Short mmCIF file of C-alpha atoms in Angstrom, two decimals:
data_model
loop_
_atom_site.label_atom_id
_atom_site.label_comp_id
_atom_site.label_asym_id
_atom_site.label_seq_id
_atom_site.Cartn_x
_atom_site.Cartn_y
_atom_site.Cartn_z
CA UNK A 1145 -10.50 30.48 -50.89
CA UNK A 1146 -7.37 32.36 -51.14
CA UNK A 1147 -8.98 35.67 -50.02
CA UNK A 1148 -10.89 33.12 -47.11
CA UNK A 1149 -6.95 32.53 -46.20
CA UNK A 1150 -5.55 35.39 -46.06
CA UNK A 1151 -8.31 37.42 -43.95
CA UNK A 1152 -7.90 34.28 -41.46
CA UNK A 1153 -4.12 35.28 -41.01
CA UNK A 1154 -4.62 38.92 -40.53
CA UNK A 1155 -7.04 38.03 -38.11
CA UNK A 1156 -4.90 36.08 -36.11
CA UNK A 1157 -1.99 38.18 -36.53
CA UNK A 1158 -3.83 41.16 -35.50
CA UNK A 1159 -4.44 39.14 -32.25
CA UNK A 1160 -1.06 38.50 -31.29
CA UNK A 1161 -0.31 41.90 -31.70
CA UNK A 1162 -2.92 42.17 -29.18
CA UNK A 1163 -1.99 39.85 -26.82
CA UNK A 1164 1.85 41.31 -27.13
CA UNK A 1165 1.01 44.65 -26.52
CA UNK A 1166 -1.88 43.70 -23.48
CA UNK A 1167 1.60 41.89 -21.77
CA UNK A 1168 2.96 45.01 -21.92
CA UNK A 1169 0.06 46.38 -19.91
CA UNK A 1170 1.33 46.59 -15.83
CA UNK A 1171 -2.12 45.97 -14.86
CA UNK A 1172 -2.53 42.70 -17.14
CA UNK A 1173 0.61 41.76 -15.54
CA UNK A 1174 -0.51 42.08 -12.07
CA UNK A 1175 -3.81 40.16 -12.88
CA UNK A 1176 -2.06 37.38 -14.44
CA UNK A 1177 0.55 36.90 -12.02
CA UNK A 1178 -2.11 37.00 -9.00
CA UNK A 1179 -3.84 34.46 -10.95
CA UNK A 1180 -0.61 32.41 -11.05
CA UNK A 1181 0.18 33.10 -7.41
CA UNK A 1182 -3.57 31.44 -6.60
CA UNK A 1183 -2.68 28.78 -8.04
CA UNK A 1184 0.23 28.07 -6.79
CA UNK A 1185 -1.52 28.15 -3.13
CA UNK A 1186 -2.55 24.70 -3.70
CA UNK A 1187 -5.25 23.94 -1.23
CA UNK A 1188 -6.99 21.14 -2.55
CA UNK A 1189 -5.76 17.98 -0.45
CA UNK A 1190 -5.92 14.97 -2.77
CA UNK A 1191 -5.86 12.81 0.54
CA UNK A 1192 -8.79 10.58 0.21
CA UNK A 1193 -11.61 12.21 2.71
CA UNK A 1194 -13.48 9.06 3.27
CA UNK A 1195 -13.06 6.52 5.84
CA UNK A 1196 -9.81 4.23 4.15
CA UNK A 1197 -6.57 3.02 3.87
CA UNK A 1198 -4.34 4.60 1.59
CA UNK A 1199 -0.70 5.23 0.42
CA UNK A 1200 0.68 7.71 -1.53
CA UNK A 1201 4.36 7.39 -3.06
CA UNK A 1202 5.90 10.40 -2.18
CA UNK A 1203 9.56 8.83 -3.53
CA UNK A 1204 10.07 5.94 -5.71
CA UNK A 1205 13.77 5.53 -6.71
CA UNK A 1206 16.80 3.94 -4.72
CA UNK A 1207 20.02 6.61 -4.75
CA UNK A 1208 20.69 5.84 -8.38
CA UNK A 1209 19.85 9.72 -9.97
CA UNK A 1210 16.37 10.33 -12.02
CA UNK A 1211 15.49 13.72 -12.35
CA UNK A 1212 11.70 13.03 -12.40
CA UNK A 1213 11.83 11.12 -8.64
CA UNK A 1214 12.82 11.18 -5.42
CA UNK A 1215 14.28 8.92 -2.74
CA UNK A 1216 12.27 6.24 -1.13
CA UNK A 1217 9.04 7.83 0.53
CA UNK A 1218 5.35 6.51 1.19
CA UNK A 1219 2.86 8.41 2.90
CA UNK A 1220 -0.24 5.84 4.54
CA UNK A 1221 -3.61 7.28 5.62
CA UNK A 1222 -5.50 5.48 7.75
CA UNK A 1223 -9.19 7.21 8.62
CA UNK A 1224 -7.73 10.64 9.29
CA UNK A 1225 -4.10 9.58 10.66
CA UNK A 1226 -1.01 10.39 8.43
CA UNK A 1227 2.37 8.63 8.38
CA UNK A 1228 4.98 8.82 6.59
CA UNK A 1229 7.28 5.81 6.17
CA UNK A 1230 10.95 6.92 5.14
CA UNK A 1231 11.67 10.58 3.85
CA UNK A 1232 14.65 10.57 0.80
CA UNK A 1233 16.02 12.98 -1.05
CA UNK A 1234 13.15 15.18 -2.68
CA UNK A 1235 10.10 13.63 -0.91
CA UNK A 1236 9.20 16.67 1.12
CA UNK A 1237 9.00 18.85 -1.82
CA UNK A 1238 7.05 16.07 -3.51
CA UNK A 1239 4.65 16.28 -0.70
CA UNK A 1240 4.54 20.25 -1.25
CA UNK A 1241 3.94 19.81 -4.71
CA UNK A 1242 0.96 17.04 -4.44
CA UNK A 1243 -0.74 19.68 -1.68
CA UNK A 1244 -0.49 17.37 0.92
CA UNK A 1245 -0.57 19.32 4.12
CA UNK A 1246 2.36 18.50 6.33
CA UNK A 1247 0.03 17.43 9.27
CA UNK A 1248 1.70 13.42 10.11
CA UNK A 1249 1.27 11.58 13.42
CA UNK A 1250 4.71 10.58 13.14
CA UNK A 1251 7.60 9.62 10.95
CA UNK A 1252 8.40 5.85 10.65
CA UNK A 1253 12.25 5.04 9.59
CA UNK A 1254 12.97 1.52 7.72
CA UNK A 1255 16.53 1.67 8.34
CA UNK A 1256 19.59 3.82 8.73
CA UNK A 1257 20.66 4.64 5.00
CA UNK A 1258 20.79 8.24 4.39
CA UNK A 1259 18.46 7.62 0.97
CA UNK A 1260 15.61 6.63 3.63
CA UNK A 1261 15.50 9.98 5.88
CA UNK A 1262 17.77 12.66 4.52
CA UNK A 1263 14.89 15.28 4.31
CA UNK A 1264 13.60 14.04 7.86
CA UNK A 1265 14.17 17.79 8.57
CA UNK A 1266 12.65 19.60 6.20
CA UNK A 1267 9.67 17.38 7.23
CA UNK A 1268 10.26 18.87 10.70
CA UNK A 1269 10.27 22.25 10.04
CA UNK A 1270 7.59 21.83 7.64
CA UNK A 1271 5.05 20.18 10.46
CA UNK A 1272 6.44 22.90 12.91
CA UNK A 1273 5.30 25.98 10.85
CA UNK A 1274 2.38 24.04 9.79
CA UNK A 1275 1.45 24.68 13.59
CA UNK A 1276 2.83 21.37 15.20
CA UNK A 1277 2.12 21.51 18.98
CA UNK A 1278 4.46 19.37 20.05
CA UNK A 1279 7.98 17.27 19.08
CA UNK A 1280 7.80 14.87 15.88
CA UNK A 1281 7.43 11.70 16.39
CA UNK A 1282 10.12 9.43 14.91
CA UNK A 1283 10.18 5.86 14.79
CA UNK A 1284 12.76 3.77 13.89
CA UNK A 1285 15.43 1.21 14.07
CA UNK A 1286 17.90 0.85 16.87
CA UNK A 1287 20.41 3.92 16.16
CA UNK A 1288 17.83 6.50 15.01
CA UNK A 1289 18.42 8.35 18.35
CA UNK A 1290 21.16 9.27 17.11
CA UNK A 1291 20.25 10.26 13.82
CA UNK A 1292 17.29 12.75 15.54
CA UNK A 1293 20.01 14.10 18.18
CA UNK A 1294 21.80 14.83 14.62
CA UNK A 1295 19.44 16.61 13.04
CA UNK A 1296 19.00 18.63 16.10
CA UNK A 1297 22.01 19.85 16.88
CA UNK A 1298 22.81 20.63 13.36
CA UNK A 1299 20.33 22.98 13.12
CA UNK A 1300 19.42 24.22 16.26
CA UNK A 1301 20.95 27.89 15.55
CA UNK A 1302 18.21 27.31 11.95
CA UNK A 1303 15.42 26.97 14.62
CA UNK A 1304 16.65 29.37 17.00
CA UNK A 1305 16.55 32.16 14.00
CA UNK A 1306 12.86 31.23 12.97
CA UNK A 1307 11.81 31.12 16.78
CA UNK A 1308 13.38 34.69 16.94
CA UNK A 1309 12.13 36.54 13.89
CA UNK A 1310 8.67 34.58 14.18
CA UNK A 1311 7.82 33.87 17.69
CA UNK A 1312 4.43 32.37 18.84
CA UNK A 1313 2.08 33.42 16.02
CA UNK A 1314 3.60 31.11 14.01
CA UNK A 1315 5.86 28.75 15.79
CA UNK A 1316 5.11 26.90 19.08
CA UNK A 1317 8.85 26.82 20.83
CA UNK A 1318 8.48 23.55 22.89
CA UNK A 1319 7.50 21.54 19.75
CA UNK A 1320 11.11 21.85 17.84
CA UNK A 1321 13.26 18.99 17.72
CA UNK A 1322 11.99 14.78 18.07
CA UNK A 1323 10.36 12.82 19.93
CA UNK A 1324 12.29 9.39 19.03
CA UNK A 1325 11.19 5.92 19.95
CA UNK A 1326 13.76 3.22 19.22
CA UNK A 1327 11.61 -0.39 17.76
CA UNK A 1328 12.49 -3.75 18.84
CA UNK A 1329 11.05 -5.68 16.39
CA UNK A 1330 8.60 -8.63 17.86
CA UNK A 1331 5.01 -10.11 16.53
CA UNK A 1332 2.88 -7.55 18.69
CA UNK A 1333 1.99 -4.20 16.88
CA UNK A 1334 3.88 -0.89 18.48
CA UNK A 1335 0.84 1.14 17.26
CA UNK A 1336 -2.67 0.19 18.24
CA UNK A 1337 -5.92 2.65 19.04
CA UNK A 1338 -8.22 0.54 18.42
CA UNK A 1339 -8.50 0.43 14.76
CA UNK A 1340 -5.12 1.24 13.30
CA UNK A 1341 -2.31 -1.59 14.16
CA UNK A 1342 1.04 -0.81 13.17
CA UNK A 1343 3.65 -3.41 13.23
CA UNK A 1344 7.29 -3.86 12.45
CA UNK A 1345 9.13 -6.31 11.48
CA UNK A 1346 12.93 -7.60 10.31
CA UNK A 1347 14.12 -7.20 7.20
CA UNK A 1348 17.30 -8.87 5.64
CA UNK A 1349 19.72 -5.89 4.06
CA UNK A 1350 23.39 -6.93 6.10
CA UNK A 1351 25.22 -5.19 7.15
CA UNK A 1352 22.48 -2.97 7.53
CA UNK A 1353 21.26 -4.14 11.01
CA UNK A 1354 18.76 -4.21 12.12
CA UNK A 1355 16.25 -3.00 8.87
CA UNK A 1356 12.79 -2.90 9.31
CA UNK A 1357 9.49 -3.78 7.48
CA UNK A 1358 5.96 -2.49 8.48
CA UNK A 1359 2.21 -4.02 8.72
CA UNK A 1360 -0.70 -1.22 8.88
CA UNK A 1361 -3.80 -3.29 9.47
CA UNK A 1362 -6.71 -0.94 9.27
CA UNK A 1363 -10.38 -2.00 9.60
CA UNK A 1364 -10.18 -5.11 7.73
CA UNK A 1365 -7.39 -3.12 4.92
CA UNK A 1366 -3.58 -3.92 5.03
CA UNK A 1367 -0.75 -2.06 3.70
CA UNK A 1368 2.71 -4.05 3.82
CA UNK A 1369 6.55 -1.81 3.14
CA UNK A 1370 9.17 -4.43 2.96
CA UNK A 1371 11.97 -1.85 3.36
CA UNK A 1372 15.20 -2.37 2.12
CA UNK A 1373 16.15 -6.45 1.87
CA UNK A 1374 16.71 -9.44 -0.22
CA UNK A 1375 14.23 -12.17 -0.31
CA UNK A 1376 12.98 -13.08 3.22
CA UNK A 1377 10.82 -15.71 5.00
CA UNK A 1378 10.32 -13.35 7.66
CA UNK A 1379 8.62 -10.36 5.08
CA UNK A 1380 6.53 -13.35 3.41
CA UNK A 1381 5.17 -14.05 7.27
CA UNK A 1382 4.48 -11.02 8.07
CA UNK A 1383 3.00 -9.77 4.44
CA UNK A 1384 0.76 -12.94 4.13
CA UNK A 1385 -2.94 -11.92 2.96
CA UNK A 1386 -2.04 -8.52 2.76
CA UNK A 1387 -3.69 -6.61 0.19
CA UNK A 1388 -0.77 -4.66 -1.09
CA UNK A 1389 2.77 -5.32 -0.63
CA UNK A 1390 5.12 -2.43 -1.55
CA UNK A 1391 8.15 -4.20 -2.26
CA UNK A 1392 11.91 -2.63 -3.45
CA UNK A 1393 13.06 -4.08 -6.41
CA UNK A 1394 16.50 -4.16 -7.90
CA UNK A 1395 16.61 -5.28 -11.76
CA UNK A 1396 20.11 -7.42 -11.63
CA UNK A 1397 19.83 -7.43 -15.38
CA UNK A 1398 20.13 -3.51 -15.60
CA UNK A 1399 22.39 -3.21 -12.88
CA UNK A 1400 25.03 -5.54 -14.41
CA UNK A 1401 24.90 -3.44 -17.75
CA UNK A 1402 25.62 -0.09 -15.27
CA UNK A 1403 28.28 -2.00 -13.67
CA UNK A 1404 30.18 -3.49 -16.55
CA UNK A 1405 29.92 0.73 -18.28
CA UNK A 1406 31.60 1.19 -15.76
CA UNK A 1407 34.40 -0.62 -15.76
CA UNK A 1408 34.84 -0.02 -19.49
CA UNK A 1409 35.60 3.56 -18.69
CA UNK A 1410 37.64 2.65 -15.77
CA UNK A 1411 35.80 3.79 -13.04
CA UNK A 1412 36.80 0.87 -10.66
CA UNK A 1413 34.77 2.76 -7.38
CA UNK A 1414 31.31 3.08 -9.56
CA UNK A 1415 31.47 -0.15 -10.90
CA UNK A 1416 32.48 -2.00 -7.40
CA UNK A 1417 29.05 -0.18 -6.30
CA UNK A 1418 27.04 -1.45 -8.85
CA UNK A 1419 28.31 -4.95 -7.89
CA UNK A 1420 27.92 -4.54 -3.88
CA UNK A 1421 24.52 -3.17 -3.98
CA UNK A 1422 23.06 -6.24 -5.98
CA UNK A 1423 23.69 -8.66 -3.03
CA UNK A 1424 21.68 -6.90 -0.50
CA UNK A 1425 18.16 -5.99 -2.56
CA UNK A 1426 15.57 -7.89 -3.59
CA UNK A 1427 15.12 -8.56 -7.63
CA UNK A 1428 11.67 -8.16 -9.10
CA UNK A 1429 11.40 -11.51 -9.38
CA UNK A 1430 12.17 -12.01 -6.00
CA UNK A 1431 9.16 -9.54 -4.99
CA UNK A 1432 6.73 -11.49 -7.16
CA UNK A 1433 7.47 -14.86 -5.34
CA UNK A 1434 7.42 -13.17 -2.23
CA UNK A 1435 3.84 -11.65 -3.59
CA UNK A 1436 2.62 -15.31 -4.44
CA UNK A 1437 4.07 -16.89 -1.20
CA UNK A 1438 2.68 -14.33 0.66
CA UNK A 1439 -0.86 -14.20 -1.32
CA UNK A 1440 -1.17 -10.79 -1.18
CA UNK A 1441 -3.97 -9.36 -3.89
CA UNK A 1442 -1.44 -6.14 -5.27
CA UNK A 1443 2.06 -5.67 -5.56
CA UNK A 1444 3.66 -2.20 -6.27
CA UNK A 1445 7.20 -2.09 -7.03
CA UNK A 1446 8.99 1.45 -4.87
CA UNK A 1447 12.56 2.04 -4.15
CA UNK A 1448 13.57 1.36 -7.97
CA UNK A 1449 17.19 0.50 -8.56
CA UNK A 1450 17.53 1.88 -11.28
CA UNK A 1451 14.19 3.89 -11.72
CA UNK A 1452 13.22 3.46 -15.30
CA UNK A 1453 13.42 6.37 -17.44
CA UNK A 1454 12.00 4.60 -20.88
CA UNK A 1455 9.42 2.04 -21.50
CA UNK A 1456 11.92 -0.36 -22.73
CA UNK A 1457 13.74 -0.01 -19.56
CA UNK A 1458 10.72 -0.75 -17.67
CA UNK A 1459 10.21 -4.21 -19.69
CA UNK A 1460 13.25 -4.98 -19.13
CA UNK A 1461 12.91 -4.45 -15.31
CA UNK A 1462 9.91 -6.12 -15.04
CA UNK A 1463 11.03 -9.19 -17.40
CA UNK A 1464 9.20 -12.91 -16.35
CA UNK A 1465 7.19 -10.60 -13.29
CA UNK A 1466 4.26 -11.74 -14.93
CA UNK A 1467 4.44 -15.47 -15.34
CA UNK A 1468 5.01 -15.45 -11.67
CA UNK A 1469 2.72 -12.85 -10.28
CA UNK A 1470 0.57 -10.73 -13.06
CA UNK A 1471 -1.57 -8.37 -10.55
CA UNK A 1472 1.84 -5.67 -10.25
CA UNK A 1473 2.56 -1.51 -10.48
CA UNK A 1474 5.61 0.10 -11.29
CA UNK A 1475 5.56 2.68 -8.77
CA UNK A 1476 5.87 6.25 -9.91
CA UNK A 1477 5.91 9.95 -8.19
CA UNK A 1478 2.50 10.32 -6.92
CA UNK A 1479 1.48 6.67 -7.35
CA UNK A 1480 -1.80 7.10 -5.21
CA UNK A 1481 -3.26 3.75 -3.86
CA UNK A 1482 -6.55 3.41 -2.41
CA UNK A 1483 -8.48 0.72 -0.16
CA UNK A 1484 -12.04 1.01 0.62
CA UNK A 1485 -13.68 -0.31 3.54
CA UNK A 1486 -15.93 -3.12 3.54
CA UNK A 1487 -14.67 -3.77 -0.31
CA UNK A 1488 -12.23 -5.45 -2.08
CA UNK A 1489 -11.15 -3.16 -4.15
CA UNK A 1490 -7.73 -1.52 -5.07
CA UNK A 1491 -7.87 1.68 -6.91
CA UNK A 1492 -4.87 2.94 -8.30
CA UNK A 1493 -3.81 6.38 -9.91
CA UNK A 1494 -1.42 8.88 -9.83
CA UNK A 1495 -1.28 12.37 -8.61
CA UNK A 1496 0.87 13.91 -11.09
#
């Protein structure tokens, strides 16, 4: 037995000694670093290819930090058209990561917090090198002209250097900058060919005027994004039947903990945050009598104030959910919802 041992470690250590010295090989280096470099080159979409309706959370957390998510994002697929609704902090590189090809129809902005389209132009630039033929299309509240004219002008010498040392293989000149269509919310859809319907919708997040929701209604499927707001009779109307309802949450139990930290190491600005911020979100409770109200079939929680980072903290979030509405998500990073035609079904995973 002990000879059976011994022969079994020489064995392996004469393979490390292998492996060590084969690292040290410049060709072995090359091969595994092209292998790596493949890799990396993600081209496998994991966009469903059928005929659906589908979302994709590209960004799940309010502003409050977590390493492991980004700002508010969700990308919807309808047959072959991509949107994406909001684009915080960190969502384009999500998108990167997940493969997702940077090929949208347009851009769709809730409202006019930073946390909802600060990397609107890294989506931009990403579309335009992607071979965008003409401007992105934003939609958005009243004010997002200016937010596009922003953008724009902040980095139009950023564009003018890629236009320069790229040209027309690679970049198509008149497609840089937006294409930016201002919403004024009313019960007809803003988006219809036929089979997709898009429609928007008020929201109640003062002084935040106007904030938006959206309906995509999509061969029999429907999607709802409540945005940014507190309970509201107007999301309830226009979420009722709906099969999914992404809805924001803010856990007032968690946020009053942050805030009264706060103020026990005497940071007065941090903790008046933590107390303004919890009059102008929704609670998870509030989401899951909206849900019920609303009798929609799935409800997934998004734009997480604060995004768990344990389980406990995600019981605690979700605390009495259930005994109102049981059928819920905690969105994560690559939360990946799917909708078959002609079915009932909800199929949920997650990319990462």
């Amino acid at each position: 037995m002990f000879k059976l041992l011994k022969y079994s470690i020489s064995i392996i250590a004469i393979f490390v000694v292998l492996v060590i010295v084969l690292l040290r090989v410049p060709s072995v280096q090359d091969g595994i670093l092209d292998f790596a470099i493949s890799g990396l080159i993600n081209t496998n979409s994991p966009l469903v290819s059928e005929d659906a309706l589908s979302a994709i959370v590209c960004g799940s957390r309010s502003p409050l930090p977590n390493p492991d998510r980004a700002e508010t994002c969700i990308l919807i697929k309808a047959g072959e058209k991509v949107f994406i609704v909001d684009a915080g902090d960190g969502s384009a590189s999500n998108l990167r990561t997940f493969g997702i090809p940077y090929e949208f129809e347009a851009i769709l902005i809730t409202h006019l917090h930073s946390d909802h389209f600060s990397d609107l132009q890294d989506l931009h630039l990403g579309s335009w090198v992607a071979g965008r033929k003409e401007k992105l299309k934003v939609y958005g509240p009243e004010g997002i002209e200016e937010i596009t004219k922003g953008f724009e002008r902040a980095y139009a010498l950023d564009a003018k250097y890629r236009y320069d040392h790229h040209g027309d293989q690679v970049l198509v000149k008149e497609a840089n900058g937006y294409e930016t269509i201002t919403l004024i919310p009313n019960q007809k859809p803003f988006y219809d060919d036929g089979f997709l319907r898009i429609t928007a919708f008020l929201v109640e997040h003062e002084p935040v005027e106007p904030s938006l929701g959206f309906r995509f209604d999509y061969k029999g499927r429907s999607i709802v994004l409540s945005g940014d707001t507190i309970y509201s009779e107007n999301l309830i109307s226009f979420a009722q039947d709906a099969d999914v309802l992404f809805m924001e949450a803010l856990s007032m139990d968690i946020i009053g903990r942050l805030q009264k930290a706060q103020e026990e190491i005497g940071n007065a600005g941090n903790a008046k945050i933590m107390f303004d911020i919890q009059d102008y979100h929704a609670s998870p409770m509030d989401g899951a009598k909206i849900a019920k109200q609303a009798n929609v079939k799935h409800l997934v929680y998004y734009h997480l104030a604060p995004a768990p980072v344990i389980g406990l903290m995600e019981t605690v979030f979700t605390r009495g959910v259930s005994e109102i509405f049981s059928d819920f998500t905690m969105s994560n990073d690559g939360t990946h919802v799917v909708l078959p035609l002609n079915s009932e079904e909800i199929l949920i995973s997650n990319l990462k």
